[in-house]
Short mmCIF file of C-alpha atoms in Angstrom, two decimals:
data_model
loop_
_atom_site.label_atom_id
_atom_site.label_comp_id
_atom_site.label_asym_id
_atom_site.label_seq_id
_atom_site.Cartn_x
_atom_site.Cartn_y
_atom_site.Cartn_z
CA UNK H 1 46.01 -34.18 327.94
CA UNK H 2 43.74 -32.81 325.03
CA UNK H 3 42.28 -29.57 326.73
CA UNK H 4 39.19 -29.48 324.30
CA UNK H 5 38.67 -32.70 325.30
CA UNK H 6 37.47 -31.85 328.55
CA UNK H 7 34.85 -29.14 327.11
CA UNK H 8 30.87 -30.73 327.07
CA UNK H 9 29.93 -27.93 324.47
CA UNK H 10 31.24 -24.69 323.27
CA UNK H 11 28.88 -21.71 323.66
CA UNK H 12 30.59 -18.86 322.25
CA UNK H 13 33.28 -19.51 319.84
CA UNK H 14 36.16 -17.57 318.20
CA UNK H 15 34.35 -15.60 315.61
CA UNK H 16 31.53 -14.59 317.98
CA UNK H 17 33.61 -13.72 320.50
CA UNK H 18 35.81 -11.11 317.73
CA UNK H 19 32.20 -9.67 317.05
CA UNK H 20 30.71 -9.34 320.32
CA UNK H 21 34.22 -7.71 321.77
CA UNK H 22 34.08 -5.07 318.49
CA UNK H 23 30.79 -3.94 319.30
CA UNK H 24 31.50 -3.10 322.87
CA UNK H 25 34.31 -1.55 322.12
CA UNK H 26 32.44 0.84 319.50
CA UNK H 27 29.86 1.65 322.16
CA UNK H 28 32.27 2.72 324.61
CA UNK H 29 33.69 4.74 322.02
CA UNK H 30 30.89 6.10 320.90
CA UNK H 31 29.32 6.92 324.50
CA UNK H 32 32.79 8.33 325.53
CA UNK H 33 33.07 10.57 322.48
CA UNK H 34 29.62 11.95 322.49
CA UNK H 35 30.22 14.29 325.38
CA UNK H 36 28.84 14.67 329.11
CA UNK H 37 25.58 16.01 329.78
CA UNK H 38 26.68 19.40 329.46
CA UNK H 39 27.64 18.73 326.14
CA UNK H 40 31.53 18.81 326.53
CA UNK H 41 34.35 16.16 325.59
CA UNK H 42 33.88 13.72 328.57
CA UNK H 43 37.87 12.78 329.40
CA UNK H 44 38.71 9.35 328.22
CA UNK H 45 38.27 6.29 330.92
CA UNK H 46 40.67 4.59 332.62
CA UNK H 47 39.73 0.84 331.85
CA UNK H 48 40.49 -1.80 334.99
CA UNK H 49 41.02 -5.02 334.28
CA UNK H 50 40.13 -7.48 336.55
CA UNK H 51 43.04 -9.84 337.06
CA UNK H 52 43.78 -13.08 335.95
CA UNK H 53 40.64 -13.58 334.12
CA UNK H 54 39.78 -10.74 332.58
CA UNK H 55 43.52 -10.74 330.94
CA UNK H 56 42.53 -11.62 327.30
CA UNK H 57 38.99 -9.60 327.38
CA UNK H 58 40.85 -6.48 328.20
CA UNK H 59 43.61 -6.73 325.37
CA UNK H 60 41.09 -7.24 322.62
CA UNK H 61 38.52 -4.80 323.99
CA UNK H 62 41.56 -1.65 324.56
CA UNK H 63 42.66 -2.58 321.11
CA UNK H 64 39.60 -2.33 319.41
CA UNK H 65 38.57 1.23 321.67
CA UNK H 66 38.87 4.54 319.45
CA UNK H 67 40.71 6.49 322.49
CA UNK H 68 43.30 7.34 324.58
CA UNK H 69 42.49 5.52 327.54
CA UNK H 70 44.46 4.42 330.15
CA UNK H 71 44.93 0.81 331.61
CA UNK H 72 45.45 -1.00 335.16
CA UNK H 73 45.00 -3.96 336.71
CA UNK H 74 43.07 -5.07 340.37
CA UNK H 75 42.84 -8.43 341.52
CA UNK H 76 40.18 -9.37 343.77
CA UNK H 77 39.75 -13.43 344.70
CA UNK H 78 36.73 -15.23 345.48
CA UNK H 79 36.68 -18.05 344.27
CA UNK H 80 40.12 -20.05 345.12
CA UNK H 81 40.37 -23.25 343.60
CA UNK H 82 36.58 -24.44 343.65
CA UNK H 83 34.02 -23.93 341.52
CA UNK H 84 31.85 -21.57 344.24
CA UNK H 85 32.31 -17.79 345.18
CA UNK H 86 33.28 -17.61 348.39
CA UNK H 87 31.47 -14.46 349.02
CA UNK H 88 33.82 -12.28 350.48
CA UNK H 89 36.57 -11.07 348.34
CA UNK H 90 39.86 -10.24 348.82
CA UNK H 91 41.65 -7.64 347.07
CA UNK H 92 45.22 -9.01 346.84
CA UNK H 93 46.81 -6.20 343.91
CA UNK H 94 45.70 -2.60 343.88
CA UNK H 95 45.84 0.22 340.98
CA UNK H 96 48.79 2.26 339.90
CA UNK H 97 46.85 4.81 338.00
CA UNK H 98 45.17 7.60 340.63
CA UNK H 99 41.73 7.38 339.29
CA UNK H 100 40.30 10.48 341.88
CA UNK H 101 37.74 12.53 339.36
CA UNK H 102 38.35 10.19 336.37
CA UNK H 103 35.35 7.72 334.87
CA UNK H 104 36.94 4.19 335.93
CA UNK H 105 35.30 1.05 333.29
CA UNK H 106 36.04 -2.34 335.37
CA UNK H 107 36.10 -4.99 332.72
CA UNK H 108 35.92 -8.39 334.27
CA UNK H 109 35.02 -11.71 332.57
CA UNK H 110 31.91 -13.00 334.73
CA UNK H 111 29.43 -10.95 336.73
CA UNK H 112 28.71 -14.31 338.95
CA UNK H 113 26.81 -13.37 342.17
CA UNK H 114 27.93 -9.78 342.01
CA UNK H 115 30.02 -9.85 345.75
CA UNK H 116 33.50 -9.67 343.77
CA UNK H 117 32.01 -6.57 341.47
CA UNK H 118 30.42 -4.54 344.60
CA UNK H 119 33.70 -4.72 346.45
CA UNK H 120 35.45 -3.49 343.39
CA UNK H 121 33.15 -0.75 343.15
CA UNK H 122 32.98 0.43 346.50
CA UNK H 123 36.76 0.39 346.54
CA UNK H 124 36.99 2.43 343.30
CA UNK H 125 34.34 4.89 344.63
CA UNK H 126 36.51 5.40 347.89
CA UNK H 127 39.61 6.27 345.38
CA UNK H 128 37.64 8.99 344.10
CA UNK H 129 36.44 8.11 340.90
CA UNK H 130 33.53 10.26 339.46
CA UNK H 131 32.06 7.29 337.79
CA UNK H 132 32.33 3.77 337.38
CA UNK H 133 30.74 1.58 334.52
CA UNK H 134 31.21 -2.08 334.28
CA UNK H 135 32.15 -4.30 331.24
CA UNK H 136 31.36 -7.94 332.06
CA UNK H 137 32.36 -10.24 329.27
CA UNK H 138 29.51 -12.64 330.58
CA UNK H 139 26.66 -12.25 332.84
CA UNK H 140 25.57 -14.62 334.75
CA UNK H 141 22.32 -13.23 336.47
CA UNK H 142 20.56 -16.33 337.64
CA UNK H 143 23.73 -17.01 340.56
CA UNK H 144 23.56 -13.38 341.71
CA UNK H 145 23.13 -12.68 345.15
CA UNK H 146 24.29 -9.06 345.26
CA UNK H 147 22.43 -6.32 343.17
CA UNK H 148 25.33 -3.73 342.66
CA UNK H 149 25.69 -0.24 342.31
CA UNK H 150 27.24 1.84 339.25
CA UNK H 151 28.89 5.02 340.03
CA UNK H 152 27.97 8.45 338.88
CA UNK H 153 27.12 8.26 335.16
CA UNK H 154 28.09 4.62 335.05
CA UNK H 155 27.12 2.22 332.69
CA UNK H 156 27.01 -1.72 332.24
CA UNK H 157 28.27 -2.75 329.62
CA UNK H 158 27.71 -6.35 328.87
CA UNK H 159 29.15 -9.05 325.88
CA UNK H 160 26.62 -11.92 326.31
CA UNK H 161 24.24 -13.63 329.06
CA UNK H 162 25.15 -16.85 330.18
CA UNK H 163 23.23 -19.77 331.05
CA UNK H 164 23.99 -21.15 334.46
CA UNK H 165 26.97 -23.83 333.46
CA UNK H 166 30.74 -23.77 334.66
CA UNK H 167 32.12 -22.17 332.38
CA UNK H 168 35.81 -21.86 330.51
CA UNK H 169 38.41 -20.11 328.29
CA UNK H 170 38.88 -17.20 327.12
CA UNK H 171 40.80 -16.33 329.93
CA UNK H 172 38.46 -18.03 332.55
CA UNK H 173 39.74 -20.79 334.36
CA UNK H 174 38.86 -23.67 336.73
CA UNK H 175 41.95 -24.36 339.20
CA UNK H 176 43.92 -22.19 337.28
CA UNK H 177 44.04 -24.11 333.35
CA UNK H 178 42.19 -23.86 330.75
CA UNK H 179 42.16 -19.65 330.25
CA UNK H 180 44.29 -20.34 327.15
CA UNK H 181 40.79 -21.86 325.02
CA UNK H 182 40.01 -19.63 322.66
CA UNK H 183 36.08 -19.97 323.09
CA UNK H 184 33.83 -20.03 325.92
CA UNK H 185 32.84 -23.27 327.10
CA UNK H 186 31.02 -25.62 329.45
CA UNK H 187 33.64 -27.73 331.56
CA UNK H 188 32.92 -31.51 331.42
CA UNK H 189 31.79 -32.17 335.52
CA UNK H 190 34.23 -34.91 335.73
CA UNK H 191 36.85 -32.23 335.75
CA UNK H 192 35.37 -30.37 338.69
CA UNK H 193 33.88 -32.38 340.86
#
């Protein structure tokens, strides 16, 4: 079974993905290194991946981010094995890293109808955090149903829009294959339906 057989069309590919990643990574840098609005050293983030699919977003992002930030994992499910949010996640893994008074980034890989990200933020916000920003690979505004709230000084922080197609690799999966293509693309119906 040829994998990239099953793709309709790529929309992001390897190279754009590299470049879209570095730049993210320099803003956070940047807007972490500039200071607070007091004008002092804002402490570096503690960056939350959001588990499984935000797996391969999150190693190149911390690897191209100029500071010592720490890393954990949540892992919120919504989706199951279909192609539909369910609309009421379930957190299923929690952090290790105490993240009361620290600025928490979640990065997650697709800001679908927002239900998944709100929880996560509400959660993070009841652990104390003094801010939470959001990375979202892709965002997917035409499915969202739930307008969410940033913490604090929060930011979103956001690789590229994306049209309103099923979408694959880079870590995103249908049914649990395919997170191992190493571009973003539109899954053939036939393989989801």
């Amino acid at each position: 079974m040829a994998l990239h057989s099953h793709i309709e069309r790529v929309l992001w590919g390897q190279d754009q993905i590299a470049r879209r990643v570095a730049e993210i990574a320099s803003e956070i840098t940047a807007d972490f290194s500039a200071g607070d609005s007091a004008h002092l050293p804002r402490p570096p983030p503690v960056l939350v991946g959001v588990a499984t699919g935000a797996f391969l977003f999150l190693a190149d992002l911390v690897r191209t981010i100029d500071l010592p930030i720490s890393v954990d994992f949540v892992r919120a499910q919504s989706y199951g094995s279909g192609t539909l949010s369910s609309g009421a996640p379930v957190l299923s893994l929690d952090l290790k890293v105490d993240v009361k008074g620290k600025h928490v980034i979640l990065v997650e890989d697709i800001v679908d109808t927002g239900s998944t990200l709100s929880c996560l933020i509400s959660h993070l916000e009841s652990k104390g955090a003094s801010s939470v920003s959001v990375c979202a690979f892709l965002d997917k505004p035409a499915r969202r149903k739930v307008h969410f709230q940033l913490v604090g000084e929060g930011k979103f922080y956001r690789g590229f829009e994306c049209p309103d197609y099923f979408v694959v690799g880079y870590g995103m999966d249908f049914a649990e294959i395919y997170r191992n293509l190493p571009y973003i693309g539109v899954l053939k119906p036939e393989y989801y339906e």
